[in-house]
Amino acid sequence: MDLRQFLMCLSLCTAFALSKPTEKKDRVHHEPQLSDKVHNDAQNFDYDHDAFLGAEEAKTFDQLTPEESKERLGKIVSKIDGDKDGFVTVDELKDWIKFAQKRWIYEDVERQWKGHDLNEDGLVSWEEYKNATYGYVLDDPDPDDGFNYKQMMVRDERRFKMADKDGDLIATKEEFTAFLHPEEYDYMKDIVVQETMEDIDKNADGFIDLEEYIGRQAYQGGDC
């Protein structure tokens, strides 16, 4: 199978990977787009290239020769082939596309995990996270920059408890991922909505009036 045929197959599998019922558009966290390029396979496969590799990784391929690109793609395909039978199934390709698009999440979790698993037991407790993140605030309750770190710590604790399914205040890697990126987990949606509501509701009356809503939209520089 040459590169063009492979990309044609990729285009079809991308459609399968992304097929889901249309969801009501909301104004909080959205999944990142697979690519900002136009999806038109009659012209090129740039969109599928981004979907397959991840937009950032795809940029590195622009600097490679065709031979180098082919060699590198071969190595990636071997990773996609989970059962190592020499063939890439639709399901394997769908899983890879999902992984490529969320790679930044995994990288962020790994980076923060190393900084918060202080006793290196493969778990992150709330105490570990609190001490690593807010230890200096506990020592100095009135920092010079005037930022309300105590309020942030209260919000973090609330979110940590929501992510901690078994309620032991000790997070596994999966629970820690839900804590850092709640928009990726269905059971964390309530906390995402609650935090967004609190950010917009400036007068804390439990309602969002037109002025607060417009002010938020102006700050974000976009529409709902």
Short mmCIF file of C-alpha atoms in Angstrom, two decimals:
data_model
loop_
_atom_site.label_atom_id
_atom_site.label_comp_id
_atom_site.label_asym_id
_atom_site.label_seq_id
_atom_site.Cartn_x
_atom_site.Cartn_y
_atom_site.Cartn_z
CA MET A 1 0.00 0.00 0.00
CA ASP A 2 1.55 3.33 -1.06
CA LEU A 3 1.29 6.54 0.95
CA ARG A 4 -1.67 7.92 -1.01
CA GLN A 5 -3.67 4.72 -0.53
CA PHE A 6 -2.81 4.74 3.16
CA LEU A 7 -4.06 8.33 3.52
CA MET A 8 -7.25 7.46 1.67
CA CYS A 9 -7.84 4.66 4.19
CA LEU A 10 -6.98 7.08 6.99
CA SER A 11 -9.58 9.55 5.72
CA LEU A 12 -12.33 6.92 5.95
CA CYS A 13 -11.22 5.78 9.39
CA THR A 14 -11.10 9.37 10.65
CA ALA A 15 -14.76 9.72 9.75
CA PHE A 16 -15.53 6.52 11.70
CA ALA A 17 -13.50 7.71 14.69
CA LEU A 18 -15.35 11.01 14.91
CA SER A 19 -18.86 9.81 14.18
CA LYS A 20 -21.16 10.49 17.13
CA PRO A 21 -24.59 12.05 17.70
CA THR A 22 -24.71 15.81 17.35
CA GLU A 23 -24.46 17.36 20.78
CA LYS A 24 -26.08 20.57 21.91
CA LYS A 25 -23.49 23.32 21.68
CA ASP A 26 -22.45 24.59 25.09
CA ARG A 27 -20.17 27.37 26.15
CA VAL A 28 -17.76 25.50 28.38
CA HIS A 29 -14.90 23.14 27.60
CA HIS A 30 -14.78 21.80 24.04
CA GLU A 31 -12.54 19.14 22.63
CA PRO A 32 -9.78 20.58 20.44
CA GLN A 33 -10.37 20.39 16.70
CA LEU A 34 -8.53 17.64 14.86
CA SER A 35 -7.14 20.24 12.49
CA ASP A 36 -7.71 23.83 11.45
CA LYS A 37 -7.26 22.80 7.81
CA VAL A 38 -10.13 22.28 5.38
CA HIS A 39 -11.23 18.63 5.19
CA ASN A 40 -11.29 18.13 1.42
CA ASP A 41 -9.61 14.92 0.25
CA ALA A 42 -10.16 15.89 -3.38
CA GLN A 43 -7.50 18.58 -2.92
CA ASN A 44 -5.12 17.13 -0.32
CA PHE A 45 -4.85 15.00 2.80
CA ASP A 46 -3.59 17.73 5.13
CA TYR A 47 -6.58 17.40 7.47
CA ASP A 48 -6.12 13.63 7.75
CA HIS A 49 -2.40 14.15 8.30
CA ASP A 50 -3.15 16.32 11.35
CA ALA A 51 -5.83 13.92 12.61
CA PHE A 52 -3.49 10.97 12.33
CA LEU A 53 -0.38 12.51 13.88
CA GLY A 54 -1.75 15.34 15.99
CA ALA A 55 -1.39 18.89 14.69
CA GLU A 56 1.90 19.60 16.47
CA GLU A 57 3.54 16.31 15.47
CA ALA A 58 2.35 16.79 11.88
CA LYS A 59 4.33 20.02 11.64
CA THR A 60 7.59 18.13 12.14
CA PHE A 61 6.86 16.04 9.05
CA ASP A 62 6.95 19.19 6.90
CA GLN A 63 10.71 19.29 7.45
CA LEU A 64 11.32 15.69 6.33
CA THR A 65 12.12 14.29 2.93
CA PRO A 66 9.61 11.82 1.40
CA GLU A 67 11.95 8.96 2.31
CA GLU A 68 12.25 10.13 5.92
CA SER A 69 8.49 10.61 6.16
CA LYS A 70 7.86 7.10 4.87
CA GLU A 71 10.33 5.61 7.35
CA ARG A 72 8.83 7.54 10.26
CA LEU A 73 5.27 6.63 9.27
CA GLY A 74 6.33 2.99 9.17
CA LYS A 75 7.46 3.20 12.78
CA ILE A 76 4.18 4.83 13.81
CA VAL A 77 2.14 2.20 12.00
CA SER A 78 3.94 -0.50 13.97
CA LYS A 79 2.76 1.22 17.16
CA ILE A 80 -0.82 1.37 15.89
CA ASP A 81 -0.81 -2.36 15.15
CA GLY A 82 -1.66 -3.35 18.71
CA ASP A 83 -1.89 -7.10 18.16
CA LYS A 84 1.24 -7.11 15.94
CA ASP A 85 -0.42 -9.14 13.20
CA GLY A 86 0.97 -6.93 10.44
CA PHE A 87 -2.37 -5.25 9.72
CA VAL A 88 -4.00 -2.06 11.01
CA THR A 89 -7.69 -2.51 11.75
CA VAL A 90 -10.28 0.26 11.80
CA ASP A 91 -10.54 -0.01 15.59
CA GLU A 92 -6.76 0.23 16.00
CA LEU A 93 -6.69 3.31 13.78
CA LYS A 94 -9.59 4.91 15.67
CA ASP A 95 -7.80 4.31 18.98
CA TRP A 96 -4.61 5.85 17.61
CA ILE A 97 -6.37 8.97 16.34
CA LYS A 98 -7.97 9.48 19.74
CA PHE A 99 -4.60 8.99 21.42
CA ALA A 100 -2.84 11.41 19.06
CA GLN A 101 -5.38 14.15 19.73
CA LYS A 102 -5.18 13.72 23.51
CA ARG A 103 -1.43 13.25 23.70
CA TRP A 104 -0.97 16.70 25.26
CA ILE A 105 -3.25 15.65 28.11
CA TYR A 106 -1.20 12.53 28.82
CA GLU A 107 2.02 14.53 28.66
CA ASP A 108 0.65 17.14 31.08
CA VAL A 109 -0.50 14.44 33.50
CA GLU A 110 2.89 12.71 33.41
CA ARG A 111 4.71 15.97 34.06
CA GLN A 112 2.50 16.94 36.99
CA TRP A 113 2.44 13.39 38.35
CA LYS A 114 6.19 13.46 38.84
CA GLY A 115 5.93 16.74 40.73
CA HIS A 116 3.16 15.63 43.07
CA ASP A 117 3.79 11.96 43.85
CA LEU A 118 6.20 13.02 46.56
CA ASN A 119 6.68 9.61 48.18
CA GLU A 120 6.81 7.86 44.79
CA ASP A 121 4.24 5.23 45.75
CA GLY A 122 2.37 5.45 42.44
CA LEU A 123 -0.46 7.47 44.00
CA VAL A 124 -1.11 11.15 44.68
CA SER A 125 -2.95 11.99 47.89
CA TRP A 126 -4.71 15.29 48.48
CA GLU A 127 -2.13 16.09 51.16
CA GLU A 128 0.70 15.54 48.68
CA TYR A 129 -0.96 17.73 46.07
CA LYS A 130 -1.82 20.43 48.60
CA ASN A 131 1.69 20.55 50.03
CA ALA A 132 3.38 20.55 46.62
CA THR A 133 1.07 23.20 45.18
CA TYR A 134 0.10 25.38 48.14
CA GLY A 135 2.78 24.70 50.74
CA TYR A 136 4.15 28.21 50.49
CA VAL A 137 0.64 29.64 50.86
CA LEU A 138 0.10 27.70 54.06
CA ASP A 139 3.34 29.20 55.36
CA ASP A 140 2.38 32.71 54.20
CA PRO A 141 -1.42 33.12 54.27
CA ASP A 142 -1.22 36.70 52.95
CA PRO A 143 1.04 36.68 49.86
CA ASP A 144 2.17 40.03 48.48
CA ASP A 145 0.56 39.54 45.07
CA GLY A 146 -2.91 39.63 46.64
CA PHE A 147 -4.16 36.57 44.77
CA ASN A 148 -6.69 34.50 46.69
CA TYR A 149 -4.80 31.22 46.83
CA LYS A 150 -6.95 29.96 49.69
CA GLN A 151 -10.03 30.16 47.50
CA MET A 152 -8.20 28.34 44.72
CA MET A 153 -7.14 25.63 47.16
CA VAL A 154 -10.75 25.16 48.29
CA ARG A 155 -11.84 24.77 44.66
CA ASP A 156 -9.02 22.32 43.99
CA GLU A 157 -9.99 20.23 47.02
CA ARG A 158 -13.60 20.12 45.88
CA ARG A 159 -12.55 19.01 42.40
CA PHE A 160 -10.06 16.47 43.81
CA LYS A 161 -12.83 14.90 45.90
CA MET A 162 -15.09 14.72 42.86
CA ALA A 163 -12.37 12.98 40.82
CA ASP A 164 -11.60 10.58 43.69
CA LYS A 165 -14.24 7.93 43.02
CA ASP A 166 -13.62 5.80 46.10
CA GLY A 167 -13.44 8.77 48.46
CA ASP A 168 -10.11 7.90 50.09
CA LEU A 169 -8.51 11.25 49.10
CA ILE A 170 -5.79 9.31 47.27
CA ALA A 171 -5.79 9.58 43.48
CA THR A 172 -4.78 6.90 41.03
CA LYS A 173 -3.30 8.03 37.70
CA GLU A 174 -6.78 7.90 36.14
CA GLU A 175 -8.37 9.87 38.98
CA PHE A 176 -5.54 12.41 38.84
CA THR A 177 -6.16 12.82 35.10
CA ALA A 178 -9.85 13.47 35.83
CA PHE A 179 -8.82 16.06 38.42
CA LEU A 180 -6.49 17.91 36.05
CA HIS A 181 -8.70 17.60 32.96
CA PRO A 182 -12.29 17.23 34.17
CA GLU A 183 -13.71 18.15 30.77
CA GLU A 184 -12.56 14.74 29.51
CA TYR A 185 -14.73 12.75 31.93
CA ASP A 186 -18.52 12.48 32.00
CA TYR A 187 -18.67 12.09 35.77
CA MET A 188 -16.80 15.40 36.18
CA LYS A 189 -19.22 17.51 34.11
CA ASP A 190 -21.02 18.91 37.14
CA ILE A 191 -17.82 20.37 38.55
CA VAL A 192 -16.92 21.88 35.16
CA VAL A 193 -20.30 23.61 35.02
CA GLN A 194 -20.06 24.71 38.64
CA GLU A 195 -16.60 26.23 38.22
CA THR A 196 -17.60 27.96 34.99
CA MET A 197 -20.69 29.35 36.70
CA GLU A 198 -18.60 30.69 39.56
CA ASP A 199 -16.14 32.33 37.16
CA ILE A 200 -18.92 34.17 35.30
CA ASP A 201 -21.18 34.98 38.26
CA LYS A 202 -19.13 37.93 39.48
CA ASN A 203 -21.61 39.10 42.12
CA ALA A 204 -22.06 35.55 43.45
CA ASP A 205 -25.87 35.74 43.50
CA GLY A 206 -26.28 32.31 41.90
CA PHE A 207 -27.41 33.74 38.58
CA ILE A 208 -25.71 34.92 35.41
CA ASP A 209 -27.16 38.21 34.18
CA LEU A 210 -26.70 39.68 30.73
CA GLU A 211 -23.91 42.01 31.80
CA GLU A 212 -21.91 39.14 33.33
CA TYR A 213 -22.45 36.96 30.29
CA ILE A 214 -21.46 39.67 27.80
CA GLY A 215 -18.46 40.57 29.93
CA ARG A 216 -17.28 36.96 29.88
CA GLN A 217 -17.73 36.71 26.13
CA ALA A 218 -15.83 39.97 25.57
CA TYR A 219 -13.01 38.67 27.77
CA GLN A 220 -12.81 35.42 25.80
CA GLY A 221 -12.99 37.22 22.49
CA GLY A 222 -15.53 34.79 21.05
CA ASP A 223 -19.14 33.74 20.92
CA CYS A 224 -21.03 31.00 22.66
#
